[in-house]
Amino acid sequence: MELFFGLLKAFLVGGALCVIAQLLIDLTALTPPRILVLYVVSGVLAYALGLFAPLRDFAGFGVSATLFGFGGTVAEGV
């Protein structure tokens, strides 16, 4: 049962990040490359503010597989 809830949390958080990106594409004049950069920078900022690790612990691969997770991982490596 724990595995199911872990997968569900990863799906919901990762899906929410994808929905936000799709809404930015559909509702704003931002181009996809700018949204990608926005996600990477927001991951770095989340790490700097101490928000990335708790989110990664909660959602697991749902955060790590996205560009948001890439930004946080890059900041963590620095």
mmCIF file of C-alpha atoms in Angstrom:
data_model
loop_
_atom_site.group_PDB
_atom_site.id
_atom_site.type_symbol
_atom_site.label_atom_id
_atom_site.label_comp_id
_atom_site.label_asym_id
_atom_site.label_seq_id
_atom_site.Cartn_x
_atom_site.Cartn_y
_atom_site.Cartn_z
ATOM 1 C CA MET A 1 0.000 0.000 0.000
ATOM 2 C CA GLU A 2 2.912 2.336 0.731
ATOM 3 C CA LEU A 3 4.214 1.791 -2.792
ATOM 4 C CA PHE A 4 0.831 2.743 -4.235
ATOM 5 C CA PHE A 5 0.710 6.022 -2.319
ATOM 6 C CA GLY A 6 4.311 6.798 -3.281
ATOM 7 C CA LEU A 7 3.475 6.299 -6.942
ATOM 8 C CA LEU A 8 0.302 8.344 -6.575
ATOM 9 C CA LYS A 9 2.188 11.269 -4.991
ATOM 10 C CA ALA A 10 4.835 11.147 -7.738
ATOM 11 C CA PHE A 11 2.142 11.098 -10.432
ATOM 12 C CA LEU A 12 0.157 13.972 -8.931
ATOM 13 C CA VAL A 13 3.104 16.285 -8.263
ATOM 14 C CA GLY A 14 4.833 15.535 -11.574
ATOM 15 C CA GLY A 15 1.518 15.901 -13.379
ATOM 16 C CA ALA A 16 0.837 19.222 -11.671
ATOM 17 C CA LEU A 17 4.214 20.545 -12.837
ATOM 18 C CA CYS A 18 3.381 19.455 -16.384
ATOM 19 C CA VAL A 19 -0.083 21.049 -16.222
ATOM 20 C CA ILE A 20 1.462 24.342 -15.077
ATOM 21 C CA ALA A 21 3.893 24.256 -17.996
ATOM 22 C CA GLN A 22 1.086 23.506 -20.449
ATOM 23 C CA LEU A 23 -1.010 26.361 -19.072
ATOM 24 C CA LEU A 24 1.960 28.713 -19.455
ATOM 25 C CA ILE A 25 2.301 27.642 -23.089
ATOM 26 C CA ASP A 26 -1.424 27.995 -23.821
ATOM 27 C CA LEU A 27 -2.259 31.153 -21.874
ATOM 28 C CA THR A 28 0.846 33.309 -22.165
ATOM 29 C CA ALA A 29 3.173 34.514 -24.884
ATOM 30 C CA LEU A 30 6.071 32.556 -23.350
ATOM 31 C CA THR A 31 7.837 30.210 -25.722
ATOM 32 C CA PRO A 32 8.661 26.636 -24.661
ATOM 33 C CA PRO A 33 12.414 27.337 -24.315
ATOM 34 C CA ARG A 34 11.673 30.195 -21.923
ATOM 35 C CA ILE A 35 9.382 27.973 -19.879
ATOM 36 C CA LEU A 36 12.122 25.333 -19.716
ATOM 37 C CA VAL A 37 14.582 27.907 -18.421
ATOM 38 C CA LEU A 38 11.944 29.142 -15.964
ATOM 39 C CA TYR A 39 11.553 25.617 -14.580
ATOM 40 C CA VAL A 40 15.294 25.081 -14.185
ATOM 41 C CA VAL A 41 15.740 28.452 -12.461
ATOM 42 C CA SER A 42 12.738 27.821 -10.211
ATOM 43 C CA GLY A 43 14.307 24.494 -9.184
ATOM 44 C CA VAL A 44 17.517 26.305 -8.257
ATOM 45 C CA LEU A 45 15.546 28.893 -6.287
ATOM 46 C CA ALA A 46 13.554 26.178 -4.519
ATOM 47 C CA TYR A 47 16.819 24.557 -3.472
ATOM 48 C CA ALA A 48 18.226 27.885 -2.284
ATOM 49 C CA LEU A 49 15.100 28.512 -0.194
ATOM 50 C CA GLY A 50 15.189 25.008 1.299
ATOM 51 C CA LEU A 51 11.980 23.888 -0.399
ATOM 52 C CA PHE A 52 13.414 21.411 -2.893
ATOM 53 C CA ALA A 53 14.519 18.637 -0.505
ATOM 54 C CA PRO A 54 11.160 18.353 1.326
ATOM 55 C CA LEU A 55 9.307 18.331 -1.991
ATOM 56 C CA ARG A 56 11.652 15.669 -3.373
ATOM 57 C CA ASP A 57 11.206 13.597 -0.213
ATOM 58 C CA PHE A 58 7.430 13.876 -0.568
ATOM 59 C CA ALA A 59 7.021 13.283 -4.308
ATOM 60 C CA GLY A 60 10.169 11.327 -5.157
ATOM 61 C CA PHE A 61 10.620 10.753 -8.864
ATOM 62 C CA GLY A 62 7.640 13.003 -9.665
ATOM 63 C CA VAL A 63 9.911 15.954 -8.944
ATOM 64 C CA SER A 64 13.276 14.473 -9.880
ATOM 65 C CA ALA A 65 12.233 13.594 -13.445
ATOM 66 C CA THR A 66 11.195 17.134 -14.364
ATOM 67 C CA LEU A 67 13.273 20.161 -15.315
ATOM 68 C CA PHE A 68 12.362 21.591 -11.929
ATOM 69 C CA GLY A 69 14.169 18.613 -10.422
ATOM 70 C CA PHE A 70 17.105 19.113 -12.771
ATOM 71 C CA GLY A 71 17.539 22.671 -11.507
ATOM 72 C CA GLY A 72 17.398 21.533 -7.902
ATOM 73 C CA THR A 73 19.891 18.742 -8.534
ATOM 74 C CA VAL A 74 22.296 21.102 -10.273
ATOM 75 C CA ALA A 75 22.101 23.530 -7.358
ATOM 76 C CA GLU A 76 22.610 20.675 -4.916
ATOM 77 C CA GLY A 77 25.738 19.595 -6.759
ATOM 78 C CA VAL A 78 27.222 23.075 -6.595
#
